[in-house]
Coordinates of C-alpha atoms in Angstrom, one line a residue:
M1 CA 0.0 0.0 0.0
D2 CA 1.3 3.5 -0.9
I3 CA 2.3 6.0 1.8
L4 CA 0.9 9.5 1.7
V5 CA 3.0 11.9 3.7
V6 CA 1.1 15.1 4.8
Q7 CA 3.8 17.5 5.9
L8 CA 2.6 20.6 7.6
K9 CA 5.1 23.5 7.8
T10 CA 4.7 27.0 9.1
D11 CA 3.2 28.4 5.9
E12 CA 2.9 25.5 3.5
L13 CA 1.5 22.1 3.0
I14 CA 3.4 19.3 1.2
L15 CA 1.7 16.2 0.0
A16 CA 4.1 13.4 -1.1
R17 CA 3.4 9.9 -2.2
F18 CA 5.8 7.0 -1.9
R19 CA 5.7 3.3 -2.6
P20 CA 7.4 0.9 -0.3
K21 CA 10.0 -1.4 -2.0
R22 CA 12.9 -3.6 -0.9
G23 CA 15.4 -1.5 1.0
G24 CA 13.3 1.8 1.2
V25 CA 10.6 3.7 -0.7
G26 CA 10.2 5.0 -4.2
F27 CA 8.9 8.4 -5.0
L28 CA 5.6 8.7 -6.9
S29 CA 4.3 12.3 -6.9
A30 CA 4.2 15.4 -4.8
E31 CA 2.3 18.7 -4.4
R32 CA 3.4 21.8 -2.5
H33 CA 0.8 24.5 -1.5
A34 CA 1.0 27.7 0.4
V35 CA -1.6 27.7 3.1
T36 CA -2.9 30.2 5.6
G37 CA -5.4 28.2 7.7
D38 CA -7.0 24.9 8.5
E39 CA -9.9 25.3 6.1
E40 CA -7.5 25.7 3.2
V41 CA -5.5 22.7 4.3
A42 CA -8.7 20.6 4.5
R43 CA -9.9 21.7 1.1
I44 CA -6.6 21.0 -0.6
L45 CA -6.2 17.6 1.1
A46 CA -9.8 16.5 0.2
E47 CA -9.2 17.4 -3.4
A48 CA -5.9 15.5 -3.5
V49 CA -7.4 12.4 -1.9
A50 CA -10.3 12.4 -4.3
A51 CA -8.0 12.8 -7.3
S52 CA -5.6 10.0 -6.2
G53 CA -8.2 7.3 -5.4
G54 CA -7.3 4.0 -3.7
D55 CA -6.1 3.4 -0.2
H56 CA -3.1 5.0 1.4
R57 CA -1.2 4.7 4.6
V58 CA -1.3 8.4 5.7
A59 CA 1.5 9.9 7.9
L60 CA 1.1 13.4 9.3
A61 CA 4.3 15.3 9.9
L62 CA 3.8 18.2 12.2
P63 CA 6.1 21.2 12.6
P64 CA 8.6 20.4 15.4
S65 CA 7.6 23.6 17.2
H66 CA 4.2 21.9 17.9
L67 CA 5.8 19.2 20.0
F68 CA 7.9 19.1 23.1
M69 CA 11.3 17.4 23.6
R70 CA 13.6 16.7 26.5
E71 CA 16.6 14.4 26.9
V72 CA 16.3 11.8 29.8
Q73 CA 18.7 9.2 31.1
L74 CA 16.9 5.9 31.9
P75 CA 18.3 2.5 32.8
I76 CA 16.5 0.8 30.0
S77 CA 16.6 1.1 26.3
D78 CA 13.5 -0.7 25.1
R79 CA 11.2 2.0 23.6
A80 CA 8.0 0.3 24.6
K81 CA 9.0 0.2 28.3
V82 CA 10.4 3.8 28.0
R83 CA 7.0 5.0 26.8
E84 CA 5.4 3.5 30.0
L85 CA 7.9 5.3 32.2
L86 CA 7.9 8.7 30.6
P87 CA 4.6 9.9 32.1
L88 CA 6.0 9.3 35.6
E89 CA 9.5 10.5 34.8
L90 CA 8.2 13.8 33.3
K91 CA 5.1 14.4 35.4
G92 CA 6.5 17.6 36.8
E93 CA 7.9 18.8 33.5
T94 CA 4.8 18.8 31.2
A95 CA 2.7 21.2 33.4
L96 CA -0.2 19.1 32.3
D97 CA -2.0 16.0 33.6
T98 CA -0.4 12.9 32.0
D99 CA -3.8 11.9 30.6
A100 CA -3.7 15.1 28.5
V101 CA -0.3 14.2 27.0
V102 CA 0.9 11.6 24.5
F103 CA 4.5 10.3 24.6
D104 CA 7.0 8.6 22.5
A105 CA 10.8 8.2 22.7
L106 CA 13.8 8.3 20.4
P107 CA 17.1 6.6 21.3
L108 CA 20.1 8.8 21.4
T109 CA 23.8 8.2 21.6
D110 CA 25.4 7.4 25.0
G111 CA 22.3 5.5 26.2
R112 CA 20.2 8.7 26.4
M113 CA 16.6 9.0 25.3
L114 CA 14.8 11.9 23.7
A115 CA 11.4 12.1 25.3
I116 CA 8.8 13.5 22.8
W117 CA 5.3 14.5 23.7
G118 CA 2.4 16.5 22.4
R119 CA -0.8 17.9 23.9
L120 CA -3.8 15.6 23.4
H121 CA -6.3 18.2 22.3
E122 CA -4.0 19.8 19.8
L123 CA -3.1 16.4 18.2
T124 CA -6.7 15.4 18.2
S125 CA -7.7 18.6 16.3
R126 CA -4.9 17.8 13.7
I127 CA -6.1 14.2 13.3
E128 CA -9.8 15.3 13.0
L129 CA -8.8 17.8 10.3
L130 CA -7.2 15.1 8.1
K131 CA -10.0 12.6 9.0
G132 CA -12.6 15.0 7.8
A133 CA -10.8 15.3 4.4
G134 CA -10.8 11.5 4.0
A135 CA -7.1 11.0 5.0
E136 CA -7.1 9.9 8.6
P137 CA -3.4 9.6 9.6
E138 CA -2.0 6.3 10.8
T139 CA 1.1 8.0 12.1
V140 CA 1.5 11.4 13.7
T141 CA 5.1 12.6 13.9
A142 CA 7.6 15.2 12.8
S143 CA 10.1 14.8 10.1
L144 CA 12.9 16.0 12.4
F145 CA 13.0 12.6 14.2
H146 CA 13.7 10.7 11.0
W147 CA 16.5 12.7 9.4
N148 CA 18.9 9.8 10.2
K149 CA 17.6 8.5 6.8
L150 CA 19.3 11.6 5.3
A151 CA 22.6 11.6 7.3
P152 CA 25.7 9.7 6.2
E153 CA 26.6 6.6 8.2
T154 CA 30.0 8.0 9.3
G155 CA 31.2 11.2 10.9
D156 CA 29.5 13.9 13.0
V157 CA 27.0 15.9 10.8
A158 CA 24.1 18.2 11.4
V159 CA 20.9 18.2 9.3
T160 CA 18.5 21.1 9.2
D161 CA 15.4 22.4 7.2
G162 CA 15.4 25.9 8.7
E163 CA 12.7 24.9 11.3
A164 CA 14.7 22.3 13.3
L165 CA 18.2 20.9 13.8
A166 CA 19.4 17.4 14.3
V167 CA 23.0 16.1 14.9
Y168 CA 24.1 12.6 14.1
A169 CA 27.2 10.7 15.2
N170 CA 27.9 7.9 12.7
G171 CA 24.3 7.8 11.6
V172 CA 22.9 7.7 15.2
T173 CA 20.8 10.6 16.5
S174 CA 22.8 12.7 19.1
F175 CA 20.8 15.9 19.4
C176 CA 17.4 17.3 18.3
R177 CA 16.0 20.8 18.6
A178 CA 13.2 22.9 17.1
L179 CA 14.5 26.3 16.0
P180 CA 12.6 29.5 16.8
P181 CA 10.3 30.7 14.0
G182 CA 12.0 32.9 11.5
S183 CA 15.5 32.0 12.7
G184 CA 18.2 31.6 10.1
E185 CA 21.7 30.2 9.7
D186 CA 22.9 32.2 12.7
E187 CA 20.7 30.3 15.1
V188 CA 22.0 27.0 13.6
H189 CA 25.6 28.1 14.1
R190 CA 24.9 29.3 17.7
T191 CA 23.2 25.9 18.6
L192 CA 26.1 24.0 17.1
T193 CA 28.7 26.1 19.0
A194 CA 26.9 25.6 22.3
L195 CA 26.7 21.9 21.6
E196 CA 30.4 21.6 20.8
L197 CA 31.3 23.5 24.0
S198 CA 29.0 21.5 26.3
R199 CA 29.5 18.0 24.8
E200 CA 32.9 18.3 23.1
V201 CA 31.3 17.3 19.8
K202 CA 32.9 18.7 16.6
V203 CA 30.3 18.8 13.8
E204 CA 32.1 18.3 10.5
R205 CA 29.5 19.7 8.2
V206 CA 25.9 20.9 8.0
I207 CA 23.4 19.4 5.5
S208 CA 20.5 21.7 4.8
H209 CA 17.3 21.0 2.9
S210 CA 15.5 24.2 3.7
N211 CA 13.8 26.3 1.0
Q212 CA 16.5 28.9 1.0
S213 CA 19.3 26.3 0.7
A214 CA 20.6 25.1 -2.7
E215 CA 22.6 22.1 -1.5
G216 CA 20.6 19.4 -3.4
E217 CA 23.7 17.8 -4.8
T218 CA 25.3 17.6 -1.3
L219 CA 22.2 16.1 0.2
A220 CA 21.9 13.5 -2.6
K221 CA 25.5 12.5 -2.1
A222 CA 25.1 12.2 1.6
S223 CA 22.2 9.8 1.3
P224 CA 22.4 7.4 -1.7
S225 CA 19.1 5.9 -0.8
L226 CA 17.4 9.3 -1.1
A227 CA 18.9 9.9 -4.5
E228 CA 17.8 6.4 -5.6
S229 CA 14.3 7.0 -4.4
F230 CA 14.0 10.1 -6.6
G231 CA 15.7 8.6 -9.7
G232 CA 18.6 10.9 -9.5
D233 CA 16.5 14.1 -9.4
A234 CA 18.6 16.1 -7.0
H235 CA 16.2 19.1 -6.9
A236 CA 13.2 16.9 -6.0
A237 CA 15.3 15.0 -3.4
H238 CA 16.3 18.3 -1.8
D239 CA 12.7 19.7 -1.7
L240 CA 11.1 16.5 -0.4
A241 CA 13.8 15.1 1.8
G242 CA 11.7 15.6 5.0
A243 CA 8.7 13.7 3.5
Y244 CA 11.0 11.0 2.2
A245 CA 12.5 10.5 5.7
V246 CA 9.0 10.1 7.2
A247 CA 7.9 7.6 4.5
A248 CA 11.1 5.5 4.9
A249 CA 10.6 5.3 8.6
V250 CA 6.9 4.4 8.2
A251 CA 7.9 1.7 5.7
D252 CA 10.5 0.0 8.0
G253 CA 8.4 0.4 11.2
S254 CA 10.9 2.7 13.0
A255 CA 8.8 5.9 12.9
I256 CA 8.1 8.0 16.0
N257 CA 4.3 7.9 16.3
L258 CA 2.2 9.9 18.8
R259 CA -1.0 8.0 17.9
R260 CA -1.0 6.1 21.1
G261 CA -3.3 5.6 24.1
P262 CA -6.5 7.6 23.5
L263 CA -5.2 8.6 20.0
A264 CA -4.5 5.0 19.0
Y265 CA -5.2 4.4 15.3
T266 CA -8.4 2.2 14.9
A267 CA -9.4 2.7 11.3
G268 CA -7.1 -0.2 10.3
N269 CA -8.8 -2.4 12.8
E270 CA -12.2 -1.4 11.5
K271 CA -11.0 -2.3 7.9
L272 CA -9.8 -5.6 9.2
Y273 CA -13.1 -6.2 11.0
R274 CA -15.0 -5.5 7.8
K275 CA -12.8 -8.0 5.9
L276 CA -13.4 -10.5 8.7
R277 CA -17.2 -9.9 8.6
M278 CA -17.1 -10.7 4.8
T279 CA -15.1 -13.8 5.5
V280 CA -17.6 -14.9 8.2
L281 CA -20.5 -14.3 5.8
L282 CA -18.8 -16.3 3.1
A283 CA -18.2 -19.1 5.6
A284 CA -21.8 -19.0 6.8
A285 CA -22.9 -19.2 3.1
V286 CA -20.7 -22.3 2.6
V287 CA -22.2 -24.0 5.7
L288 CA -25.7 -23.1 4.6
L289 CA -25.1 -24.6 1.2
F290 CA -23.6 -27.7 2.8
L291 CA -26.7 -28.1 5.0
V292 CA -29.0 -27.6 2.1
E293 CA -27.1 -30.2 0.1
S294 CA -27.3 -32.6 3.0
G295 CA -31.0 -32.0 3.4
V296 CA -31.5 -32.7 -0.3
R297 CA -29.5 -35.9 -0.1
F298 CA -31.4 -37.0 3.0
Y299 CA -34.7 -36.4 1.2
L300 CA -33.6 -38.4 -1.9
V301 CA -32.4 -41.3 0.3
K302 CA -35.6 -41.2 2.3
R303 CA -37.6 -41.2 -0.9
D304 CA -35.6 -44.2 -2.3
L305 CA -36.1 -46.2 0.9
A306 CA -39.9 -45.5 0.8
S307 CA -40.0 -46.7 -2.8
L308 CA -38.0 -49.8 -1.8
D309 CA -40.4 -50.6 1.1
K310 CA -43.3 -50.2 -1.3
S311 CA -41.8 -52.6 -3.8
I312 CA -41.1 -55.1 -1.0
S313 CA -44.7 -54.8 0.2
G314 CA -46.0 -55.4 -3.4
I315 CA -43.8 -58.5 -3.8
Y316 CA -45.0 -59.8 -0.4
R317 CA -48.6 -59.5 -1.4
E318 CA -47.9 -61.3 -4.7
V319 CA -46.1 -64.2 -2.8
F320 CA -48.6 -64.4 0.0
P321 CA -51.9 -63.1 -1.3
S322 CA -53.8 -64.8 1.5
R323 CA -52.0 -63.0 4.3
K324 CA -53.7 -59.8 5.3
K325 CA -51.0 -58.1 7.5
A326 CA -47.3 -58.6 7.6
V327 CA -45.1 -57.8 10.7
D328 CA -41.8 -57.9 8.8
E329 CA -42.1 -58.6 5.1
V330 CA -38.4 -59.3 4.5
S331 CA -38.1 -61.7 7.4
E332 CA -41.2 -63.6 6.5
V333 CA -40.1 -64.0 2.9
R334 CA -36.6 -65.1 4.0
A335 CA -38.1 -67.7 6.4
E336 CA -40.4 -69.1 3.7
I337 CA -37.4 -69.5 1.3
K338 CA -35.5 -71.4 4.0
R339 CA -38.5 -73.6 4.6
L340 CA -38.8 -74.4 0.9
E341 CA -35.1 -75.2 0.7
G342 CA -35.5 -77.6 3.7
T343 CA -38.5 -79.3 1.9
R344 CA -36.4 -79.8 -1.2
T345 CA -33.6 -81.4 0.8
S346 CA -36.0 -83.7 2.6
S347 CA -37.6 -84.9 -0.7
N348 CA -34.1 -85.7 -2.0
V349 CA -33.3 -87.8 1.1
L350 CA -36.5 -89.8 0.8
K351 CA -35.8 -90.4 -2.9
L352 CA -32.3 -91.7 -2.1
L353 CA -33.6 -94.1 0.7
Q354 CA -36.3 -95.4 -1.7
D355 CA -33.7 -96.2 -4.4
L356 CA -31.4 -97.9 -1.8
A357 CA -34.4 -100.0 -0.7
L358 CA -34.9 -101.2 -4.3
A359 CA -31.2 -101.9 -4.7
K360 CA -30.9 -104.3 -1.8
N361 CA -32.2 -107.9 -1.9
D362 CA -32.7 -110.7 0.5
D363 CA -29.0 -111.0 1.0
I364 CA -29.0 -107.6 2.7
G365 CA -30.6 -107.9 6.1
G366 CA -31.2 -104.2 6.4
I367 CA -29.8 -100.7 6.6
Y368 CA -30.1 -99.6 10.2
E369 CA -28.2 -96.2 10.1
T370 CA -28.1 -93.5 7.4
E371 CA -26.0 -90.3 7.9
I372 CA -26.1 -87.6 5.2
T373 CA -23.9 -84.5 5.6
G374 CA -24.2 -82.2 2.5
T375 CA -23.2 -84.6 -0.4
D376 CA -21.5 -87.1 1.9
V377 CA -23.4 -90.3 2.7
R378 CA -22.6 -93.0 5.3
L379 CA -24.6 -96.2 5.5
K380 CA -24.5 -99.0 8.1
G381 CA -26.2 -102.3 7.7
D382 CA -25.9 -106.2 7.9
A383 CA -25.7 -108.8 5.2
K384 CA -25.4 -112.6 4.9
S385 CA -21.8 -112.4 3.6
A386 CA -19.1 -110.1 2.3
E387 CA -20.0 -111.1 -1.3
A388 CA -23.5 -109.9 -0.7
V389 CA -22.1 -106.5 0.5
N390 CA -20.1 -106.2 -2.7
A391 CA -23.1 -107.1 -4.8
F392 CA -25.2 -104.5 -3.0
K393 CA -22.4 -101.9 -3.7
G394 CA -22.6 -102.7 -7.4
R395 CA -26.3 -102.2 -7.5
A396 CA -26.3 -99.0 -5.5
A397 CA -23.3 -97.4 -7.3
P398 CA -25.4 -95.7 -10.0
L399 CA -26.9 -93.6 -7.2
F400 CA -23.6 -92.0 -6.2
A401 CA -20.8 -90.2 -7.7
S402 CA -18.5 -92.5 -5.7
L403 CA -19.2 -95.4 -3.3
D404 CA -16.7 -97.4 -1.2
V405 CA -17.0 -100.3 1.1
G406 CA -15.8 -99.4 4.6
E407 CA -15.4 -101.7 7.6
V408 CA -16.9 -105.2 7.2
K409 CA -17.2 -107.3 10.5
S410 CA -18.1 -111.0 10.8
R411 CA -20.6 -112.4 13.3
P412 CA -20.7 -115.8 14.9
D413 CA -23.5 -116.9 12.8
G414 CA -21.6 -116.2 9.6
S415 CA -23.3 -112.9 8.7
V416 CA -21.5 -109.6 8.5
T417 CA -22.0 -105.9 9.3
F418 CA -20.8 -103.3 6.8
T419 CA -20.2 -99.6 6.2
L420 CA -20.6 -97.9 2.9
T421 CA -19.4 -94.3 2.3
G422 CA -20.0 -92.3 -0.8
T423 CA -20.7 -89.0 -2.4
L424 CA -24.1 -88.0 -4.0
K425 CA -24.2 -87.0 -7.6
G426 CA -24.7 -83.4 -8.5
A427 CA -28.3 -83.9 -9.6
Q428 CA -29.1 -85.2 -6.1
K429 CA -27.5 -82.4 -4.0

């Protein structure tokens, strides 16, 4: 998402658009307007937002003179924890109740912290001004706190835009100050002289990007990323250096931001909630479609089962026309089938016994035991002699697929007992 920097200066409004990219931001477009009041700022901003279209991450850069600063020495360096301590640390310095002030902190060299705060009602009025124009700021800051994006990484240098001054030691912020309105280079030199005497810091050079300065080439050389962002246009880089510094800090998440506590930015959460609501609605629609599909399938299955039950009832009435009411049609039909199968088996057994009776003669005393298991048959009987048994086997053999004489035992009177085992033919199973 593109970043729109709204930079308010003493007598002008700068609107600059940047697009985040790997390693920084790229310049898209900019407007500079001379303004005399809030109504004019709101009108220009509303027209610019309407013309640009689309969503932007908006960053409001206030004049440094609208904020307050003080260096503090704290035993911790974590910015989040420092923000929690600052209201207590500076309670006697702000001359305001801590609930009426919003704080942030900027790490300095030598373990120091620059406490930054603004009055709640003044910041609220600035935010509402932009919100009314359709560009609610996600970040409220001042470009002064991000000029480390313009300073070289080595040496002691000062950066100024005519309204504020910042000093850097090897790319790390060492000192920040808002200059009195209308002050010129003399005030910058006085500040640097006092700083050199009090802290024994020797500033090697001053980099200026004020309107009266013409050091565009110097600024572009000091910050290669700045020159790259503007495609080598040194004049544009000089005029929009402050806006670029804010955009670069917003892009990498290091920006000083006074939208905290009661001023916390919630528009992004509202957009997220709207997206989540749409997701929930889509999920609910999917669940509803699933339930409808399940209901249709249940109806079709129920209809098929009813049709099957009707078919079974019709078959039952055809099979048993004399029965008036059935308890369980399927079970009754299954039982009747088993009964018919048992009847067929019994008739086959009776036919076999009848054929065996015809096959025996007077030499066979009788068959006193018949055992049939599936197609296997076992017969026990008595006969006058073993020859009579073999003769009986020969006469009964056509009734079986195979037939063998088993055990033959002699009796005292000369007769014998015998056992025949065989297998029924397929036709008699």
